[in-house]
Coordinates of C-alpha atoms and ligand atoms in Angstrom, one line a residue:
M470 CA -27.3 -6.6 -23.6
T471 CA -26.9 -7.2 -20.1
D472 CA -28.4 -10.1 -17.6
Q473 CA -28.6 -7.6 -15.0
L474 CA -32.0 -6.9 -13.3
D475 CA -32.8 -3.3 -12.3
L476 CA -32.9 -4.1 -8.9
P477 CA -32.6 -1.4 -6.2
H478 CA -33.1 -3.2 -3.2
R479 CA -30.8 -6.1 -2.7
P480 CA -31.1 -7.2 1.0
R481 CA -28.4 -9.7 0.3
R482 CA -25.8 -6.8 0.3
N483 CA -26.0 -6.8 4.5
R484 CA -25.4 -10.7 3.9
R485 CA -22.1 -10.8 1.9
N486 CA -19.5 -10.5 4.4
P487 CA -19.0 -11.6 7.7
V488 CA -18.4 -7.8 9.0
I489 CA -21.5 -6.7 7.7
R490 CA -23.3 -9.8 8.6
G491 CA -22.3 -8.6 12.4
F492 CA -23.9 -5.4 11.8
A493 CA -27.1 -6.7 10.9
Q494 CA -27.6 -9.5 13.5
E495 CA -30.2 -9.0 15.7
S496 CA -29.8 -11.8 18.1
W497 CA -27.0 -13.4 20.3
L498 CA -26.2 -16.9 22.2
T499 CA -24.2 -16.4 25.1
S500 CA -23.5 -18.7 27.5
Q501 CA -25.2 -15.9 30.4
H502 CA -28.7 -17.1 29.0
F503 CA -28.3 -20.4 30.0
I504 CA -29.7 -22.5 32.6
Y505 CA -29.0 -25.7 33.4
P506 CA -31.3 -28.5 34.5
L507 CA -30.1 -31.6 36.7
F508 CA -31.6 -34.6 37.6
I509 CA -30.7 -35.7 41.6
H510 CA -31.1 -38.8 43.4
D511 CA -30.5 -40.4 46.9
G512 CA -28.2 -43.3 45.7
T513 CA -24.6 -43.8 44.9
G514 CA -23.4 -43.4 40.9
D515 CA -24.5 -41.5 38.1
I516 CA -27.6 -43.7 36.5
P517 CA -28.0 -42.7 32.6
I518 CA -31.2 -41.6 31.1
A519 CA -31.9 -43.4 28.4
S520 CA -34.2 -41.3 26.2
M521 CA -31.8 -38.0 27.3
P522 CA -28.6 -39.2 26.4
G523 CA -25.6 -37.1 28.3
C524 CA -27.9 -36.5 30.8
A525 CA -28.1 -38.6 34.4
R526 CA -29.7 -39.3 37.8
L527 CA -26.8 -37.7 39.7
D528 CA -25.8 -38.6 43.4
M529 CA -24.2 -36.1 45.5
D530 CA -20.7 -36.1 44.3
G531 CA -22.1 -35.8 40.9
L532 CA -23.9 -33.0 41.4
M533 CA -21.1 -31.0 42.9
R534 CA -19.1 -32.2 39.5
E535 CA -21.7 -30.9 37.3
A536 CA -22.0 -27.6 39.5
Q537 CA -18.4 -26.8 39.1
G538 CA -18.4 -27.5 35.6
A539 CA -21.3 -25.6 34.6
L540 CA -19.3 -22.2 36.4
E541 CA -16.6 -23.1 34.3
D542 CA -18.2 -23.0 31.2
G543 CA -19.8 -20.0 32.1
V544 CA -23.2 -21.3 32.9
G545 CA -24.4 -19.5 36.3
A546 CA -27.6 -21.3 37.4
I547 CA -28.9 -24.9 37.8
V548 CA -32.5 -26.0 38.6
L549 CA -32.6 -29.2 40.7
F550 CA -35.2 -32.2 39.8
P551 CA -35.3 -34.9 42.1
A552 CA -36.4 -38.6 41.7
T553 CA -37.9 -40.0 44.6
P554 CA -37.9 -43.6 45.6
E555 CA -41.6 -45.2 45.3
S556 CA -41.3 -45.7 49.4
L557 CA -41.3 -41.8 50.2
K558 CA -44.3 -41.0 47.6
T559 CA -47.6 -40.6 49.7
L560 CA -50.7 -39.1 48.5
G561 CA -49.9 -36.1 50.5
A562 CA -46.4 -35.6 49.0
E563 CA -45.1 -34.8 52.6
E564 CA -41.6 -35.5 51.3
A565 CA -41.6 -32.3 49.6
Y566 CA -40.7 -30.5 52.3
N567 CA -38.8 -32.6 54.4
P568 CA -36.0 -30.4 55.8
Q569 CA -33.7 -33.2 55.2
G570 CA -35.2 -34.0 51.7
L571 CA -32.6 -34.5 49.4
V572 CA -33.3 -31.4 47.2
Q573 CA -32.8 -29.4 50.6
R574 CA -29.6 -31.2 51.3
A575 CA -28.4 -30.7 48.3
L576 CA -29.0 -27.0 48.3
R577 CA -27.2 -26.9 51.7
R578 CA -23.8 -28.4 50.0
L579 CA -24.3 -26.6 46.9
K580 CA -24.4 -23.3 48.8
V581 CA -21.2 -24.4 50.7
E582 CA -19.4 -25.0 47.8
F583 CA -20.5 -22.9 45.2
P584 CA -21.9 -19.7 46.8
E585 CA -22.2 -17.9 43.3
L586 CA -24.0 -20.4 41.6
M587 CA -27.4 -19.5 41.7
T588 CA -30.0 -22.3 42.5
I589 CA -33.2 -22.8 41.2
T590 CA -36.0 -24.9 42.8
D591 CA -39.3 -26.5 41.0
V592 CA -41.8 -26.0 43.0
A593 CA -44.9 -28.6 42.1
L594 CA -45.7 -32.2 43.8
D595 CA -45.2 -35.1 41.5
P596 CA -42.2 -36.1 42.3
Y597 CA -43.3 -36.7 45.6
S598 CA -46.5 -38.1 44.9
S599 CA -47.8 -41.2 44.8
A600 CA -50.3 -40.3 42.3
G601 CA -47.8 -38.6 40.2
H602 CA -49.6 -35.5 40.0
D603 CA -48.6 -31.7 40.6
G604 CA -51.3 -31.0 42.8
L605 CA -53.3 -33.1 45.6
V606 CA -55.5 -35.4 44.1
A607 CA -59.3 -36.0 45.7
P608 CA -60.7 -39.3 45.4
D609 CA -62.7 -38.7 42.5
G610 CA -59.7 -37.6 40.7
R611 CA -59.9 -33.9 41.0
I612 CA -56.8 -32.0 41.5
L613 CA -57.2 -29.6 44.5
N614 CA -56.5 -26.3 44.1
D615 CA -56.1 -24.4 47.1
E616 CA -55.4 -27.1 49.5
T617 CA -52.3 -27.7 47.0
V618 CA -51.3 -24.1 47.4
A619 CA -50.9 -24.6 51.0
I620 CA -48.6 -27.5 50.3
L621 CA -46.6 -25.7 47.6
C622 CA -46.0 -22.8 50.4
K623 CA -44.6 -25.1 52.5
Q624 CA -42.0 -27.0 49.8
A625 CA -41.0 -23.3 48.8
L626 CA -40.3 -22.5 52.1
S627 CA -38.4 -25.3 52.7
Q628 CA -36.3 -24.7 49.9
A629 CA -35.7 -21.2 50.4
E630 CA -34.6 -22.1 53.9
A631 CA -31.8 -24.6 52.4
G632 CA -30.3 -22.0 50.1
A633 CA -32.4 -21.7 46.9
D634 CA -31.9 -18.3 45.2
I635 CA -34.9 -18.6 42.7
I636 CA -38.4 -20.7 43.3
A637 CA -39.6 -21.8 40.3
P638 CA -43.5 -23.0 40.7
S639 CA -44.3 -25.4 37.4
D640 CA -47.7 -26.8 38.8
M641 CA -49.8 -24.2 37.1
M642 CA -52.4 -23.9 40.5
D643 CA -54.2 -20.8 40.2
G644 CA -53.1 -18.1 42.8
R645 CA -49.3 -20.1 44.0
V646 CA -47.3 -17.4 43.0
G647 CA -48.9 -15.1 45.1
A648 CA -48.9 -17.3 48.1
I649 CA -45.5 -18.3 47.4
R650 CA -44.6 -14.6 47.7
S651 CA -46.3 -13.7 50.7
A652 CA -44.9 -16.9 52.2
L653 CA -41.8 -16.1 51.6
D654 CA -42.0 -12.3 52.7
A655 CA -43.3 -13.3 55.8
H656 CA -40.7 -15.6 56.5
G657 CA -38.1 -12.8 56.0
F658 CA -36.8 -14.2 52.5
T659 CA -37.4 -10.9 50.6
D660 CA -34.8 -11.3 48.2
V661 CA -35.7 -14.8 47.2
S662 CA -36.9 -14.7 43.7
I663 CA -39.7 -16.3 42.0
L664 CA -39.8 -17.4 38.2
S665 CA -43.1 -18.7 37.7
Y666 CA -43.9 -21.4 34.8
T667 CA -46.6 -18.5 33.4
A668 CA -47.4 -20.5 30.3
K669 CA -46.9 -24.3 30.9
Y670 CA -48.7 -26.4 28.5
A671 CA -49.9 -29.6 29.1
S672 CA -47.2 -31.1 26.2
A673 CA -46.3 -34.4 25.3
F674 CA -42.8 -33.4 24.7
Y675 CA -42.2 -33.9 28.7
G676 CA -42.3 -37.5 28.1
P677 CA -38.5 -38.4 28.6
F678 CA -38.5 -36.1 31.8
R679 CA -41.4 -38.2 33.5
D680 CA -39.0 -41.1 32.5
A681 CA -36.1 -39.7 34.3
L682 CA -38.0 -39.3 37.5
D683 CA -40.1 -42.1 37.2
S684 CA -43.0 -39.5 37.6
A685 CA -45.5 -39.8 35.1
P686 CA -49.4 -39.3 36.4
K687 CA -50.3 -42.9 37.6
S688 CA -53.9 -42.1 36.1
G689 CA -55.6 -39.3 34.1
D690 CA -53.4 -36.4 32.6
K691 CA -52.6 -32.9 33.5
K692 CA -54.9 -31.2 31.2
T693 CA -57.3 -29.8 33.9
Y694 CA -54.0 -27.7 35.2
Q695 CA -51.4 -27.6 32.3
M696 CA -52.7 -25.2 29.2
D697 CA -54.5 -26.3 26.4
P698 CA -51.5 -26.5 23.5
A699 CA -54.1 -24.7 21.2
N700 CA -54.4 -21.6 23.3
S701 CA -51.9 -18.5 23.5
R702 CA -54.2 -15.9 24.4
E703 CA -54.6 -17.3 27.7
A704 CA -51.0 -17.5 28.5
L705 CA -51.3 -13.5 28.6
R706 CA -54.0 -14.1 31.2
E707 CA -51.9 -16.1 32.8
L708 CA -49.1 -13.7 32.4
E709 CA -51.1 -10.8 34.2
L710 CA -52.3 -12.6 36.9
D711 CA -48.6 -13.7 37.9
E712 CA -47.5 -10.0 37.1
L713 CA -50.1 -8.9 40.0
E714 CA -48.8 -11.7 42.0
G715 CA -45.4 -10.8 41.9
A716 CA -43.8 -13.2 39.6
D717 CA -40.1 -11.6 39.3
M718 CA -39.6 -13.5 36.3
V719 CA -42.2 -15.5 33.8
M720 CA -41.6 -18.5 31.9
V721 CA -43.2 -20.7 29.0
K722 CA -42.5 -24.2 28.4
P723 CA -42.0 -26.0 26.1
A724 CA -40.0 -23.6 24.2
G725 CA -39.4 -24.6 20.6
P726 CA -42.8 -25.5 19.4
Y727 CA -44.1 -22.4 21.6
L728 CA -42.2 -19.5 19.8
D729 CA -45.3 -17.6 19.1
V730 CA -46.2 -17.7 23.0
I731 CA -42.9 -16.2 23.7
A732 CA -43.2 -13.7 21.1
Q733 CA -46.3 -12.9 22.6
V734 CA -45.3 -12.7 26.1
R735 CA -42.2 -10.6 25.5
Q736 CA -44.4 -8.3 24.1
A737 CA -46.8 -8.0 26.7
T738 CA -44.6 -7.5 29.4
Q739 CA -41.4 -5.7 31.2
L740 CA -40.1 -8.7 33.1
P741 CA -37.4 -11.0 32.1
V742 CA -38.9 -13.9 30.1
A743 CA -37.6 -17.4 30.6
A744 CA -38.5 -20.3 28.1
Y745 CA -37.5 -24.2 28.5
Q746 CA -36.1 -26.3 25.7
V747 CA -37.8 -29.2 27.3
S748 CA -36.5 -33.0 27.7
G749 CA -38.4 -34.3 24.0
E750 CA -37.2 -31.1 22.2
Y751 CA -33.4 -32.7 23.9
A752 CA -34.5 -35.9 23.0
M753 CA -35.1 -35.3 19.3
L754 CA -32.4 -33.2 18.5
K755 CA -30.1 -36.2 20.3
A756 CA -32.0 -39.2 18.5
A757 CA -31.7 -37.2 15.1
S758 CA -27.9 -36.7 15.4
A759 CA -26.9 -39.7 16.8
K760 CA -28.5 -41.2 13.5
G761 CA -26.4 -38.9 11.8
W762 CA -29.4 -37.3 10.0
L763 CA -28.7 -33.7 11.6
D764 CA -25.7 -31.7 12.6
E765 CA -25.7 -31.6 16.5
R766 CA -23.7 -28.8 17.4
S767 CA -25.3 -26.6 14.4
V768 CA -29.2 -27.7 15.2
A769 CA -28.8 -27.4 18.8
L770 CA -27.3 -23.7 18.3
E771 CA -30.2 -22.8 15.8
S772 CA -32.9 -23.7 18.0
L773 CA -31.4 -22.1 21.4
L774 CA -30.9 -18.8 19.0
A775 CA -34.4 -19.1 17.6
I776 CA -35.5 -19.3 21.0
R777 CA -33.8 -16.0 21.9
R778 CA -34.7 -14.3 18.6
A779 CA -38.6 -15.3 19.7
G780 CA -37.5 -13.1 23.1
A781 CA -36.5 -15.3 25.4
D782 CA -34.1 -13.5 28.0
A783 CA -33.0 -17.0 29.7
I784 CA -33.0 -20.7 28.0
L785 CA -33.5 -23.5 30.3
T786 CA -31.9 -26.1 28.0
Y787 CA -30.1 -29.7 28.9
Y788 CA -27.4 -28.2 26.6
A789 CA -26.3 -25.6 28.6
R790 CA -22.8 -27.0 29.4
Q791 CA -22.2 -28.4 26.2
A792 CA -23.6 -25.3 24.3
A793 CA -21.5 -22.9 26.3
R794 CA -18.2 -25.1 25.5
W795 CA -19.4 -25.1 21.6
L796 CA -19.7 -21.2 22.0
K797 CA -16.5 -20.5 23.6
Q798 CA -15.0 -22.9 20.5
G799 CA -16.3 -20.1 18.0
Ligands
LIG1158 C1 -43.1 -31.1 36.9 C2 -42.1 -30.9 36.0 C3 -42.2 -31.2 34.7 C4 -41.2 -30.4 33.7 C5 -40.4 -29.6 34.5 N1 -41.6 -29.7 35.9 C6 -42.7 -32.4 33.9 C7 -44.3 -32.2 33.8 O1 -45.3 -30.9 34.3 O2 -45.1 -33.0 33.8 C8 -40.8 -31.0 32.3 C9 -39.3 -30.5 31.8 C10 -39.0 -31.1 30.7 O3 -39.6 -32.3 30.1 O4 -37.7 -31.5 30.4 N2 -44.1 -30.2 37.0

């Protein structure tokens, strides 16, 4: 008498040894997939961000240090997010396209010091708007679409002039990808790419980011332009429009709670797909790890691998450098 089951199919055979598991592995994480978001400010010294341990508002030297570190760790692209003093914020967000603005100056210096580093810039008015919104706000509180798109084009142009390699509109105004493409082309920036925040949700997971930049809306919320977390068909509609308007790459944001959307977008497009592991996702992993409730390295790498498995090609993550180093250690 044997207790052996009559089992012809045993999936565990493909998991029984590391070499065999290697044959069966379907997705990978390498530093080539990472994009590193960085916060900058116009003062001296780096100011730590309480809700994002390990991240800081960097001064210009701090930015250069992180840029060099990223390259050394094998991370080839960064995204810049500026903290703007209240004194420079206006209803019209004019600072967004100041050729001597913080982002523009940072880009010029980065291009001199690290020409091989790909620089990505955020296009949206919230860091510069006294109302804290991504678009212009009418007296009655409405967010004005077409008027905003005109400003976004100026912002994108000033970033391209300063050396941005990839322009990433995160504002969710209608028609901005097409308008920015035309503006860039008309000014000879035919090689500057557009990474569109195609499906950007009105998510509470952006909380720590808004702390980092003091950029929370002064009134109202972002639900009239960012997407409803209940929806995924709508993401495919945004995707279709962004493709027609000339996006080079598309993005889903946040990433972890929206893996189904990443998977659907991956299926529906031939373009590279990026996903943004946002500040709140990072803060959760950091907080639980600090308490000893989760093993940081394992959960961080697992969360990033899951985003890749869902279909993302590139991942924006505050873990970029750290994860690249973990992967190097093997
Ligand atoms: C600004 C912008 C936001 C993020 C990226 N670009 C915040 C927002 O839309 O309110 C969030 C990123 C993060 O939480 O890490 N338009």
